[in-house]
Short mmCIF file of C-alpha atoms (C1' of nucleotides) in Angstrom, two decimals:
data_model
loop_
_atom_site.label_atom_id
_atom_site.label_comp_id
_atom_site.label_asym_id
_atom_site.label_seq_id
_atom_site.Cartn_x
_atom_site.Cartn_y
_atom_site.Cartn_z
CA MET C 68 0.00 0.00 0.00
CA ALA C 69 1.36 3.45 -0.88
CA PRO C 70 1.98 5.85 2.00
CA ALA C 71 -1.23 7.44 3.14
CA THR C 72 -1.27 10.99 1.84
CA THR C 73 -4.77 11.73 0.60
CA SER C 74 -7.37 12.38 3.23
CA ARG C 75 -9.22 9.23 2.21
CA ALA C 76 -6.13 7.09 2.74
CA LEU C 77 -5.45 8.79 6.06
CA ALA C 78 -8.98 8.17 7.23
CA ARG C 79 -8.67 4.57 6.12
CA SER C 80 -5.56 3.76 8.09
CA ALA C 81 -6.94 5.61 11.10
CA GLN C 82 -10.05 3.46 10.93
CA ILE C 83 -7.97 0.29 10.65
CA GLU C 84 -6.11 1.31 13.78
CA ALA C 85 -9.37 2.07 15.56
CA ILE C 86 -10.75 -1.34 14.67
CA LYS C 87 -7.64 -3.14 15.88
CA LYS C 88 -7.61 -1.11 19.07
CA VAL C 89 -11.17 -2.06 19.94
CA ALA C 90 -10.53 -5.67 18.94
CA ARG C 91 -7.49 -5.75 21.22
CA ARG C 92 -9.53 -4.44 24.10
CA LEU C 93 -12.30 -6.96 23.52
CA ILE C 94 -9.80 -9.82 23.37
CA GLY C 95 -8.52 -8.52 26.67
CA GLU C 96 -11.95 -8.49 28.22
CA LYS C 97 -13.18 -11.81 26.87
CA SER C 98 -10.64 -13.93 24.96
CA VAL C 99 -9.66 -14.69 21.41
CA ALA C 100 -12.67 -16.94 20.96
CA GLY C 101 -14.89 -14.20 22.36
CA LEU C 102 -13.83 -11.69 19.76
CA SER C 103 -16.69 -10.96 17.37
CA LEU C 104 -16.80 -8.61 14.44
CA ARG C 105 -20.29 -7.55 15.33
CA GLU C 106 -19.21 -6.44 18.77
CA VAL C 107 -16.25 -4.52 17.38
CA ALA C 108 -18.60 -2.77 14.97
CA ARG C 109 -21.07 -1.98 17.74
CA GLU C 110 -18.34 -0.40 19.85
CA LEU C 111 -17.30 1.77 16.94
CA GLY C 112 -20.86 2.83 16.20
CA LEU C 113 -20.75 1.07 12.87
CA VAL C 114 -22.92 -1.53 11.27
CA SER C 115 -21.20 -4.91 11.24
CA SER C 116 -20.91 -5.17 7.50
CA ALA C 117 -18.86 -1.97 7.43
CA LEU C 118 -15.87 -3.84 8.82
CA TYR C 119 -15.65 -5.81 5.61
CA ARG C 120 -14.31 -2.68 3.94
CA TYR C 121 -11.17 -3.17 6.06
CA PHE C 122 -10.86 -6.87 6.77
CA ALA C 123 -12.17 -9.48 4.39
CA THR C 124 -12.78 -11.89 7.21
CA ARG C 125 -12.52 -12.43 10.93
CA ASP C 126 -9.34 -14.44 10.48
CA GLU C 127 -7.75 -11.57 8.60
CA LEU C 128 -8.36 -9.28 11.55
CA LEU C 129 -6.93 -11.91 13.88
CA THR C 130 -3.83 -12.21 11.73
CA ALA C 131 -3.30 -8.47 11.88
CA LEU C 132 -3.60 -8.56 15.66
CA ILE C 133 -1.14 -11.44 15.95
CA LEU C 134 1.33 -9.66 13.73
CA ASP C 135 0.98 -6.50 15.80
CA ALA C 136 1.46 -8.43 19.02
CA TYR C 137 4.70 -10.01 17.83
CA ASN C 138 5.95 -6.66 16.65
CA ASP C 139 4.91 -4.82 19.81
CA LEU C 140 6.67 -7.36 21.96
CA GLY C 141 9.71 -7.45 19.72
CA ALA C 142 9.97 -3.67 19.66
CA ALA C 143 9.61 -3.43 23.45
CA VAL C 144 12.43 -5.90 24.02
CA GLU C 145 14.66 -4.35 21.36
CA ARG C 146 14.09 -0.86 22.73
CA ALA C 147 14.96 -1.84 26.28
CA GLU C 148 17.99 -3.86 25.29
CA ALA C 149 19.36 -1.16 23.01
CA LYS C 150 19.81 1.20 25.97
CA VAL C 151 22.35 -1.06 27.67
CA PRO C 152 26.07 -0.65 26.86
CA ARG C 153 27.01 -3.28 24.28
CA ASP C 154 29.78 -4.80 26.34
CA ASP C 155 27.64 -5.47 29.40
CA LEU C 156 26.29 -8.79 28.21
CA HIS C 157 24.84 -9.69 31.56
CA GLU C 158 22.80 -6.53 31.76
CA ARG C 159 21.67 -6.81 28.15
CA TRP C 160 20.28 -10.25 28.98
CA MET C 161 18.64 -9.22 32.25
CA THR C 162 17.11 -6.10 30.77
CA SER C 163 15.68 -7.81 27.72
CA GLY C 164 14.26 -10.64 29.84
CA LYS C 165 12.59 -8.21 32.19
CA ALA C 166 11.25 -6.20 29.25
CA LEU C 167 9.64 -9.33 27.89
CA ARG C 168 7.95 -10.13 31.19
CA ARG C 169 6.82 -6.53 31.63
CA TRP C 170 5.22 -6.50 28.21
CA ALA C 171 3.46 -9.80 28.91
CA LYS C 172 2.11 -8.58 32.24
CA ARG C 173 0.80 -5.43 30.62
CA ASN C 174 -0.67 -7.20 27.63
CA PRO C 175 -1.68 -10.60 28.98
CA HIS C 176 -4.27 -11.34 26.33
CA GLU C 177 -2.04 -10.34 23.49
CA TYR C 178 0.63 -12.55 25.01
CA ALA C 179 -1.88 -15.40 25.15
CA LEU C 180 -2.77 -14.65 21.55
CA ILE C 181 0.76 -15.44 20.42
CA TYR C 182 2.06 -17.80 23.10
CA GLY C 183 -1.10 -19.50 24.32
CA THR C 184 -3.01 -22.38 22.78
CA PRO C 185 -3.08 -21.91 19.03
CA THR C 186 -6.56 -21.41 17.59
CA PRO C 187 -7.41 -24.69 15.90
CA GLY C 188 -8.18 -24.35 12.25
CA TYR C 189 -6.40 -21.05 12.16
CA GLU C 190 -3.08 -21.13 10.39
CA ALA C 191 -0.77 -18.18 11.00
CA PRO C 192 0.44 -16.94 7.63
CA SER C 193 4.16 -16.83 6.98
CA VAL C 194 4.12 -13.04 7.25
CA THR C 195 4.25 -13.44 11.02
CA ILE C 196 7.44 -15.50 11.10
CA ASP C 197 9.77 -12.56 10.83
CA ALA C 198 7.96 -10.63 13.56
CA ALA C 199 7.86 -13.73 15.72
CA THR C 200 11.63 -14.08 15.85
CA ARG C 201 12.52 -10.55 16.90
CA VAL C 202 12.98 -11.40 20.57
CA VAL C 203 15.02 -14.48 19.85
CA ARG C 204 17.28 -12.51 17.54
CA VAL C 205 18.03 -10.04 20.32
CA TRP C 206 19.10 -12.87 22.60
CA GLY C 207 21.05 -14.60 19.87
CA GLN C 208 23.03 -11.43 19.34
CA ILE C 209 23.88 -11.16 23.02
CA ILE C 210 25.22 -14.71 23.01
CA ALA C 211 27.08 -14.13 19.78
CA ASP C 212 28.69 -11.01 21.24
CA ARG C 213 30.52 -12.94 23.94
CA PRO C 214 34.26 -13.24 23.73
CA ALA C 215 35.21 -16.40 21.88
CA ARG C 216 35.11 -19.45 24.11
CA ARG C 217 37.28 -22.51 23.80
CA VAL C 218 35.33 -25.63 22.90
CA SER C 219 36.43 -29.19 22.30
CA ALA C 220 36.17 -30.75 18.87
CA ALA C 221 33.48 -33.19 20.02
CA ASP C 222 31.21 -30.32 21.00
CA ALA C 223 31.13 -29.09 17.45
CA THR C 224 28.92 -31.84 16.09
CA ASP C 225 26.85 -33.04 19.01
CA ASP C 226 23.72 -30.90 19.20
CA ALA C 227 23.63 -30.33 15.47
CA ARG C 228 21.71 -33.53 14.93
CA TYR C 229 18.35 -32.54 16.28
CA LEU C 230 18.39 -28.78 15.86
CA GLU C 231 17.94 -26.76 12.70
CA LEU C 232 21.52 -25.75 12.15
CA HIS C 233 20.77 -23.02 9.68
CA ALA C 234 18.45 -21.23 12.08
CA MET C 235 20.97 -21.54 14.89
CA THR C 236 23.90 -20.11 12.95
CA THR C 237 21.71 -17.31 11.64
CA VAL C 238 20.52 -16.28 15.08
CA MET C 239 23.80 -16.94 16.89
CA PRO C 240 26.57 -16.49 14.34
CA GLY C 241 29.96 -17.75 15.45
CA VAL C 242 28.62 -19.63 18.46
CA ALA C 243 29.74 -23.22 19.01
CA PRO C 244 27.00 -25.84 18.51
CA SER C 245 27.65 -27.11 22.00
CA GLU C 246 25.99 -23.94 23.25
CA TYR C 247 22.84 -24.28 21.19
CA VAL C 248 21.00 -26.47 23.65
CA ARG C 249 21.57 -24.15 26.55
CA ALA C 250 20.42 -21.23 24.42
CA LEU C 251 17.31 -23.19 23.45
CA MET C 252 16.72 -24.00 27.09
CA ALA C 253 17.07 -20.38 28.17
CA TRP C 254 14.59 -19.30 25.52
CA THR C 255 12.16 -22.01 26.63
CA GLU C 256 12.65 -21.25 30.30
CA VAL C 257 11.91 -17.55 29.99
CA PHE C 258 8.74 -18.03 27.99
CA GLY C 259 7.81 -21.03 30.11
CA PHE C 260 8.09 -18.94 33.24
CA VAL C 261 6.02 -16.08 31.87
CA SER C 262 3.36 -18.48 30.58
CA PHE C 263 3.21 -20.37 33.85
CA GLU C 264 2.91 -17.12 35.76
CA LEU C 265 0.22 -15.67 33.50
CA PHE C 266 -1.75 -18.89 33.22
CA GLY C 267 -1.83 -19.36 36.97
CA HIS C 268 0.38 -22.40 37.46
CA TYR C 269 2.59 -20.69 40.01
CA VAL C 270 -0.28 -19.95 42.36
CA GLY C 271 0.66 -21.70 45.57
CA SER C 272 4.34 -22.10 44.80
CA VAL C 273 5.72 -18.71 43.78
CA LYS C 274 5.02 -15.80 46.09
CA ASP C 275 6.89 -12.97 44.38
CA ALA C 276 7.06 -13.73 40.69
CA ALA C 277 9.10 -10.64 39.81
CA ALA C 278 11.87 -11.59 42.22
CA ALA C 279 11.76 -15.25 41.27
CA PHE C 280 11.94 -14.35 37.60
CA GLU C 281 14.96 -12.17 38.16
CA ARG C 282 16.64 -15.00 40.01
CA VAL C 283 15.85 -17.34 37.11
CA LEU C 284 17.36 -14.86 34.67
CA GLU C 285 20.53 -14.80 36.76
CA GLU C 286 20.80 -18.58 36.65
CA LEU C 287 20.32 -18.58 32.91
CA ALA C 288 22.89 -15.82 32.44
CA ALA C 289 25.38 -17.92 34.33
CA SER C 290 24.62 -20.99 32.24
CA LEU C 291 25.26 -18.92 29.12
CA TYR C 292 28.42 -17.29 30.50
CA LEU C 293 26.98 -13.83 30.15
CA VAL C 294 29.06 -11.56 32.33
CA ALA C 295 29.21 -7.85 32.93
CA ALA C 296 31.91 -5.75 31.30
CA THR C 297 35.05 -5.65 33.43
CA MET X 804 -21.69 -40.85 45.70
CA ALA X 805 -22.03 -44.44 46.91
CA PRO X 806 -20.31 -47.13 44.83
CA ALA X 807 -22.40 -48.05 41.82
CA THR X 808 -24.05 -51.38 42.49
CA THR X 809 -27.65 -51.10 41.29
CA SER X 810 -28.16 -51.31 37.56
CA ARG X 811 -29.42 -47.75 37.48
CA ALA X 812 -26.25 -46.49 39.14
CA LEU X 813 -24.11 -48.56 36.80
CA ALA X 814 -25.91 -47.22 33.76
CA ARG X 815 -25.50 -43.73 35.12
CA SER X 816 -21.76 -43.86 35.54
CA ALA X 817 -21.40 -45.57 32.17
CA GLN X 818 -23.33 -42.73 30.59
CA ILE X 819 -21.18 -40.15 32.34
CA GLU X 820 -18.10 -41.85 30.94
CA ALA X 821 -19.64 -41.96 27.47
CA ILE X 822 -20.40 -38.24 27.61
CA LYS X 823 -16.88 -37.38 28.71
CA LYS X 824 -15.40 -39.61 26.07
CA VAL X 825 -17.31 -37.90 23.28
CA ALA X 826 -16.55 -34.49 24.74
CA ARG X 827 -12.85 -35.33 24.85
CA ARG X 828 -12.92 -36.36 21.22
CA LEU X 829 -14.74 -33.22 20.18
CA ILE X 830 -12.26 -31.05 22.07
CA GLY X 831 -9.58 -32.91 20.17
CA GLU X 832 -11.21 -32.22 16.84
CA LYS X 833 -12.16 -28.62 17.44
CA SER X 834 -10.94 -27.02 20.66
CA VAL X 835 -12.20 -26.18 24.10
CA ALA X 836 -14.18 -23.26 22.79
CA GLY X 837 -15.68 -25.47 20.11
CA LEU X 838 -17.09 -27.94 22.60
CA SER X 839 -20.87 -27.75 22.64
CA LEU X 840 -23.31 -29.74 24.68
CA ARG X 841 -25.66 -30.00 21.73
CA GLU X 842 -23.01 -31.65 19.61
CA VAL X 843 -22.11 -34.09 22.36
CA ALA X 844 -25.77 -35.00 22.67
CA ARG X 845 -26.12 -35.41 18.92
CA GLU X 846 -23.16 -37.78 18.80
CA LEU X 847 -24.68 -39.88 21.55
CA GLY X 848 -28.09 -39.97 19.87
CA LEU X 849 -29.60 -37.99 22.70
CA VAL X 850 -31.59 -34.84 22.85
CA SER X 851 -29.49 -31.96 24.18
CA SER X 852 -31.49 -31.47 27.34
CA ALA X 853 -30.79 -35.07 28.39
CA LEU X 854 -27.22 -34.08 29.28
CA TYR X 855 -28.54 -31.95 32.09
CA ARG X 856 -29.32 -35.16 33.98
CA TYR X 857 -25.55 -35.62 34.25
CA PHE X 858 -23.98 -32.19 34.20
CA ALA X 859 -25.79 -29.16 35.50
CA THR X 860 -23.95 -26.89 33.12
CA ARG X 861 -21.33 -26.77 30.39
CA ASP X 862 -18.74 -25.57 32.87
CA GLU X 863 -19.39 -28.57 35.08
CA LEU X 864 -18.60 -30.90 32.18
CA LEU X 865 -15.45 -28.88 31.47
CA THR X 866 -14.38 -29.17 35.08
CA ALA X 867 -14.80 -32.93 34.96
CA LEU X 868 -12.68 -33.09 31.82
CA ILE X 869 -9.96 -30.92 33.36
CA LEU X 870 -9.90 -33.05 36.48
CA ASP X 871 -9.66 -36.21 34.36
CA ALA X 872 -6.85 -34.73 32.30
CA TYR X 873 -4.77 -33.86 35.36
CA ASN X 874 -5.37 -37.31 36.78
CA ASP X 875 -4.63 -39.11 33.53
CA LEU X 876 -1.39 -37.24 33.14
CA GLY X 877 -0.47 -37.70 36.78
CA ALA X 878 -1.22 -41.42 36.67
CA ALA X 879 0.79 -41.88 33.46
CA VAL X 880 3.85 -40.22 34.97
CA GLU X 881 3.51 -42.03 38.29
CA ARG X 882 3.10 -45.39 36.58
CA ALA X 883 6.18 -44.95 34.42
CA GLU X 884 8.32 -43.64 37.24
CA ALA X 885 7.29 -46.40 39.65
CA LYS X 886 8.89 -49.03 37.43
CA VAL X 887 12.36 -47.59 37.85
CA PRO X 888 14.55 -48.82 40.75
CA ARG X 889 14.29 -46.31 43.58
CA ASP X 890 17.99 -45.66 43.83
CA ASP X 891 18.45 -44.77 40.16
CA LEU X 892 17.51 -41.13 40.55
CA HIS X 893 18.71 -40.18 37.10
CA GLU X 894 16.54 -42.76 35.40
CA ARG X 895 13.53 -41.91 37.53
CA TRP X 896 13.83 -38.32 36.33
CA MET X 897 14.38 -39.20 32.68
CA THR X 898 11.57 -41.72 32.62
CA SER X 899 9.02 -39.48 34.26
CA GLY X 900 9.95 -36.59 31.97
CA LYS X 901 9.57 -38.71 28.88
CA ALA X 902 6.27 -40.11 30.19
CA LEU X 903 4.98 -36.57 30.52
CA ARG X 904 5.96 -35.68 26.97
CA ARG X 905 4.51 -38.93 25.61
CA TRP X 906 1.20 -38.28 27.30
CA ALA X 907 1.11 -34.73 25.94
CA LYS X 908 1.87 -35.88 22.40
CA ARG X 909 -0.88 -38.47 22.58
CA ASN X 910 -3.40 -36.15 24.15
CA PRO X 911 -2.51 -32.73 22.76
CA HIS X 912 -5.91 -31.16 23.28
CA GLU X 913 -6.23 -32.43 26.82
CA TYR X 914 -2.76 -31.05 27.45
CA ALA X 915 -3.90 -27.73 26.03
CA LEU X 916 -6.96 -27.93 28.24
CA ILE X 917 -4.82 -27.89 31.36
CA TYR X 918 -1.62 -26.15 30.26
CA GLY X 919 -2.83 -23.87 27.49
CA THR X 920 -4.51 -20.50 27.75
CA PRO X 921 -6.99 -20.61 30.62
CA THR X 922 -10.60 -20.14 29.55
CA PRO X 923 -11.51 -16.63 30.67
CA GLY X 924 -14.43 -16.47 32.99
CA TYR X 925 -13.92 -20.08 33.89
CA GLU X 926 -12.52 -20.61 37.36
CA ALA X 927 -11.09 -24.06 38.05
CA PRO X 928 -12.59 -25.27 41.31
CA SER X 929 -10.25 -26.22 44.13
CA VAL X 930 -11.01 -29.91 43.57
CA THR X 931 -8.51 -29.86 40.73
CA ILE X 932 -5.58 -28.63 42.82
CA ASP X 933 -4.71 -32.01 44.21
CA ALA X 934 -4.83 -33.70 40.81
CA ALA X 935 -2.83 -30.85 39.30
CA THR X 936 0.15 -31.42 41.57
CA ARG X 937 0.63 -35.14 41.00
CA VAL X 938 3.44 -34.73 38.48
CA VAL X 939 5.26 -32.19 40.56
CA ARG X 940 5.06 -34.44 43.59
CA VAL X 941 6.74 -37.26 41.68
CA TRP X 942 9.62 -34.96 40.80
CA GLY X 943 9.80 -33.53 44.28
CA GLN X 944 10.21 -37.02 45.67
CA ILE X 945 13.06 -37.79 43.28
CA ILE X 946 14.89 -34.68 44.41
CA ALA X 947 14.13 -35.44 48.04
CA ASP X 948 15.51 -38.96 47.65
CA ARG X 949 19.00 -37.75 46.82
CA PRO X 950 21.73 -38.34 49.34
CA ALA X 951 22.05 -35.34 51.65
CA ARG X 952 24.06 -32.55 50.08
CA ARG X 953 26.23 -30.08 51.90
CA VAL X 954 24.95 -26.50 51.66
CA SER X 955 26.25 -23.29 53.10
CA ALA X 956 24.29 -21.41 55.75
CA ALA X 957 23.61 -18.51 53.40
CA ASP X 958 21.82 -20.83 51.01
CA ALA X 959 19.28 -21.72 53.62
CA THR X 960 17.43 -18.42 53.54
CA ASP X 961 17.98 -16.97 50.10
CA ASP X 962 15.27 -18.33 47.84
CA ALA X 963 12.76 -18.56 50.62
CA ARG X 964 11.78 -14.94 50.14
CA TYR X 965 9.85 -15.22 46.91
CA LEU X 966 8.70 -18.83 46.96
CA GLU X 967 5.93 -20.41 48.97
CA LEU X 968 8.02 -22.18 51.54
CA HIS X 969 5.28 -24.43 52.78
CA ALA X 970 4.61 -25.83 49.32
CA MET X 971 8.31 -26.37 48.71
CA THR X 972 8.96 -28.28 51.90
CA THR X 973 5.84 -30.37 51.34
CA VAL X 974 6.83 -31.38 47.83
CA MET X 975 10.56 -31.67 48.50
CA PRO X 976 10.95 -32.55 52.18
CA GLY X 977 14.47 -32.25 53.51
CA VAL X 978 15.78 -30.35 50.51
CA ALA X 979 17.81 -27.19 51.08
CA PRO X 980 16.08 -23.97 49.99
CA SER X 981 19.04 -23.19 47.77
CA GLU X 982 17.83 -25.96 45.51
CA TYR X 983 14.29 -24.70 45.20
CA VAL X 984 14.95 -22.35 42.32
CA ARG X 985 16.61 -24.99 40.20
CA ALA X 986 13.74 -27.36 40.90
CA LEU X 987 11.28 -24.65 39.91
CA MET X 988 13.28 -24.01 36.77
CA ALA X 989 13.36 -27.69 35.82
CA TRP X 990 9.61 -27.91 36.28
CA THR X 991 9.12 -24.81 34.14
CA GLU X 992 11.59 -25.97 31.50
CA VAL X 993 9.96 -29.36 30.98
CA PHE X 994 6.45 -27.96 30.62
CA GLY X 995 7.78 -25.01 28.65
CA PHE X 996 9.43 -27.36 26.18
CA VAL X 997 6.35 -29.51 25.73
CA SER X 998 4.15 -26.45 25.32
CA PHE X 999 6.50 -24.86 22.81
CA GLU X 1000 6.67 -28.10 20.86
CA LEU X 1001 2.93 -28.66 20.85
CA PHE X 1002 2.07 -25.07 20.12
CA GLY X 1003 4.43 -24.92 17.17
CA HIS X 1004 7.11 -22.53 18.40
CA TYR X 1005 9.94 -24.94 17.65
CA VAL X 1006 9.08 -25.16 13.98
CA GLY X 1007 12.19 -23.98 12.19
CA SER X 1008 14.57 -24.39 15.11
CA VAL X 1009 14.16 -27.91 16.48
CA LYS X 1010 14.36 -30.77 13.99
CA ASP X 1011 14.03 -33.80 16.25
CA ALA X 1012 12.06 -32.80 19.30
CA ALA X 1013 12.28 -36.19 21.00
CA ALA X 1014 16.08 -36.14 20.91
CA ALA X 1015 16.27 -32.49 21.89
CA PHE X 1016 13.92 -33.10 24.79
CA GLU X 1017 16.01 -35.98 26.03
CA ARG X 1018 19.08 -33.80 25.87
CA VAL X 1019 17.25 -31.11 27.84
CA LEU X 1020 16.26 -33.65 30.47
CA GLU X 1021 19.92 -34.64 30.79
CA GLU X 1022 20.95 -31.03 31.36
CA LEU X 1023 18.28 -30.62 33.99
CA ALA X 1024 19.25 -33.86 35.72
CA ALA X 1025 22.80 -32.58 35.96
CA SER X 1026 21.65 -29.25 37.38
CA LEU X 1027 19.71 -31.14 40.04
CA TYR X 1028 22.54 -33.58 40.80
CA LEU X 1029 20.41 -36.56 39.87
CA VAL X 1030 22.79 -39.43 39.27
CA ALA X 1031 22.37 -43.12 38.57
CA ALA X 1032 22.88 -45.65 41.33
CA THR X 1033 26.52 -46.66 41.63
"C1'" DT Y 1238 -11.54 26.64 -12.12
"C1'" DG Y 1239 -15.51 23.68 -13.17
"C1'" DT Y 1240 -17.77 19.65 -14.55
"C1'" DA Y 1241 -18.47 14.38 -15.21
"C1'" DC Y 1242 -17.35 10.22 -13.64
"C1'" DA Y 1243 -15.17 6.75 -10.65
"C1'" DT Y 1244 -14.08 5.30 -6.19
"C1'" DC Y 1245 -15.22 3.83 -1.87
"C1'" DA Y 1246 -17.06 4.12 3.31
"C1'" DG Y 1247 -20.90 3.01 5.42
"C1'" DT Y 1248 -26.11 1.34 5.54
"C1'" DG Y 1249 -29.76 -1.89 6.51
"C1'" DA Y 1250 -31.93 -5.97 5.68
"C1'" DA Y 1251 -31.47 -10.62 5.22
"C1'" DC Y 1252 -29.40 -15.59 5.02
"C1'" DG Y 1253 -28.71 -19.59 7.71
"C1'" DC Y 1254 -26.65 -21.10 11.52
"C1'" DG Y 1255 -25.67 -22.99 16.33
"C1'" DC Y 1256 -25.70 -22.24 21.05
"C1'" DG Y 1257 -27.01 -23.08 26.55
"C1'" DT Y 1258 -30.70 -23.74 29.27
"C1'" DT Y 1259 -35.68 -24.44 30.96
"C1'" DC Y 1260 -39.81 -26.96 31.48
"C1'" DA Y 1261 -43.72 -29.98 31.52
"C1'" DC Y 1262 -44.09 -34.59 30.01
"C1'" DT Y 1263 -43.69 -39.97 29.52
"C1'" DG Y 1264 -42.41 -44.33 30.71
"C1'" DA Y 1265 -39.24 -47.49 32.58
"C1'" DT Y 1266 -36.67 -48.97 36.74
"C1'" DG Y 1267 -36.08 -49.37 41.76
"C1'" DT Y 1268 -37.88 -49.49 46.66
"C1'" DA Y 1269 -40.85 -50.07 50.75
"C1'" DC Y 1270 -44.26 -52.58 52.82
"C1'" DT S 1285 -44.04 -62.64 46.31
"C1'" DG S 1286 -46.97 -58.79 44.91
"C1'" DT S 1287 -48.59 -54.23 44.83
"C1'" DA S 1288 -48.25 -48.88 45.28
"C1'" DC S 1289 -45.41 -45.24 45.02
"C1'" DA S 1290 -41.08 -42.70 44.24
"C1'" DT S 1291 -37.22 -41.98 41.47
"C1'" DC S 1292 -35.09 -40.69 37.48
"C1'" DA S 1293 -33.40 -41.02 32.25
"C1'" DG S 1294 -34.76 -39.21 28.32
"C1'" DT S 1295 -38.19 -36.34 25.19
"C1'" DG S 1296 -39.56 -32.42 22.46
"C1'" DA S 1297 -40.71 -27.88 22.12
"C1'" DA S 1298 -39.51 -23.48 23.17
"C1'" DC S 1299 -36.85 -19.13 24.96
"C1'" DG S 1300 -33.71 -15.68 23.64
"C1'" DC S 1301 -29.47 -15.05 22.05
"C1'" DG S 1302 -25.32 -13.85 18.98
"C1'" DC S 1303 -22.68 -14.99 15.22
"C1'" DG S 1304 -20.08 -14.33 10.14
"C1'" DT S 1305 -21.03 -13.02 5.81
"C1'" DT S 1306 -23.57 -11.26 1.49
"C1'" DC S 1307 -25.77 -7.85 -1.22
"C1'" DA S 1308 -27.95 -3.98 -3.36
"C1'" DC S 1309 -28.02 0.71 -1.98
"C1'" DT S 1310 -26.74 5.82 -0.88
"C1'" DG S 1311 -24.02 9.64 -0.66
"C1'" DA S 1312 -19.74 11.78 0.11
"C1'" DT S 1313 -14.90 12.28 -1.47
"C1'" DG S 1314 -11.32 12.12 -5.03
"C1'" DT S 1315 -9.66 12.34 -9.96
"C1'" DA S 1316 -9.25 13.40 -14.93
"C1'" DC S 1317 -9.94 16.56 -18.35
#
DNA sequence: TGTACATCAGTGAACGCGCGTTCACTGATGTAC
DNA sequence: TGTACATCAGTGAACGCGCGTTCACTGATGTAC
């Protein structure tokens, strides 16, 4: 789409934003399944069929919301991480992890939209892939920015078997394959923690999730040899 | 409810099982949101109102299914773990972890029912709490069964601040608080991995999830000092 | 600058659908005496 | 053992509801000459 310059085009993109904003709020109040075009239209003072000028179908609106969520989250993490001095790897890791959790706590339903149960029958189009990997690319860069570490020859081939090597070397260029599993685990742990917290599985076992999360980040930093600048 | 002895009581509990079975299948085919009492009734050749003889409401059926799912999963993990010699802590951990993943792969929608996005507006009744902790209690016992480990005095108070101490000492009696965080992390990692795998987040990065999972279990076993019998 | 035509946002009615839950009922099974 | 009554599974119609999507339309805004 060409940049919006005419008043019609401006009005159009403003309306698209308004629709997505209401849809986001409704998802927050009900759930993904509870999102209905008719209700969005009602909130905007429109007749339901008017929405079809902007989104051909309910799924198309959902896709736009998913894409936005990935990008919002990615941008939040990138923004926070960018403020940390490049050579303080430990702080870059801690800050980006905390930014992720903060975003999730502030946008729990959008988090659930992208990291909760996938909607059955709904297939996320490939457009979202790039947006979906923004966070992971930030972390990969932190790991890749470490001073070179000495690894044994055996390490070089081990984990390659069951991981997608191309993806790993793209995200973490120059990192020894023996580190891939721990990176994968750190990624899984952080999202696992946030999901468990948001979905209520820590009720009864974790009292202060913010503090526990920070402690978890510290453990992961250590396992990835991420240290502060000396 | 008294044990079913009369033919009426037998028929009743058989019907309840039949309803749950169909509901489970429908959740598998569609999703939680897509489960409708009318469709369950249709599949059973009943009129929809007949279901109200067995479940007062849709939520009550859902609760029964959630409870069953927790118990099924818990029983599967307990059963597998019980076959391993008590003193082989490493194998008890590996076996129970793999049993969890196997159950999840075989029952993806029931897994999603209990570990996916919580249904908004639906509040799981406290009955489910006990069933929900079966897996974690198996793991807690493995950790508790380790030979006593030497810990420094400082360790004894650190993690206690942000965790629910009572729950920790119940699940892992005799274990030093300094180990709590790693146990929490292992718990989170295992479920995080299975969720990521089932929900499609490993597409493009993990090629052989079974092998990767086993490798992850090994890493976690090491972090928890779970070793084989000598 | 002014007119003729094309574009497009929004309307309103309608389609066909499925849902959870209630209620008065029938008829078979179980229980008490 | 036989009868009278209570229990309860299942019926069928109805309530009131909301949904996604289509379609012919109106009228305002934008564009070409």
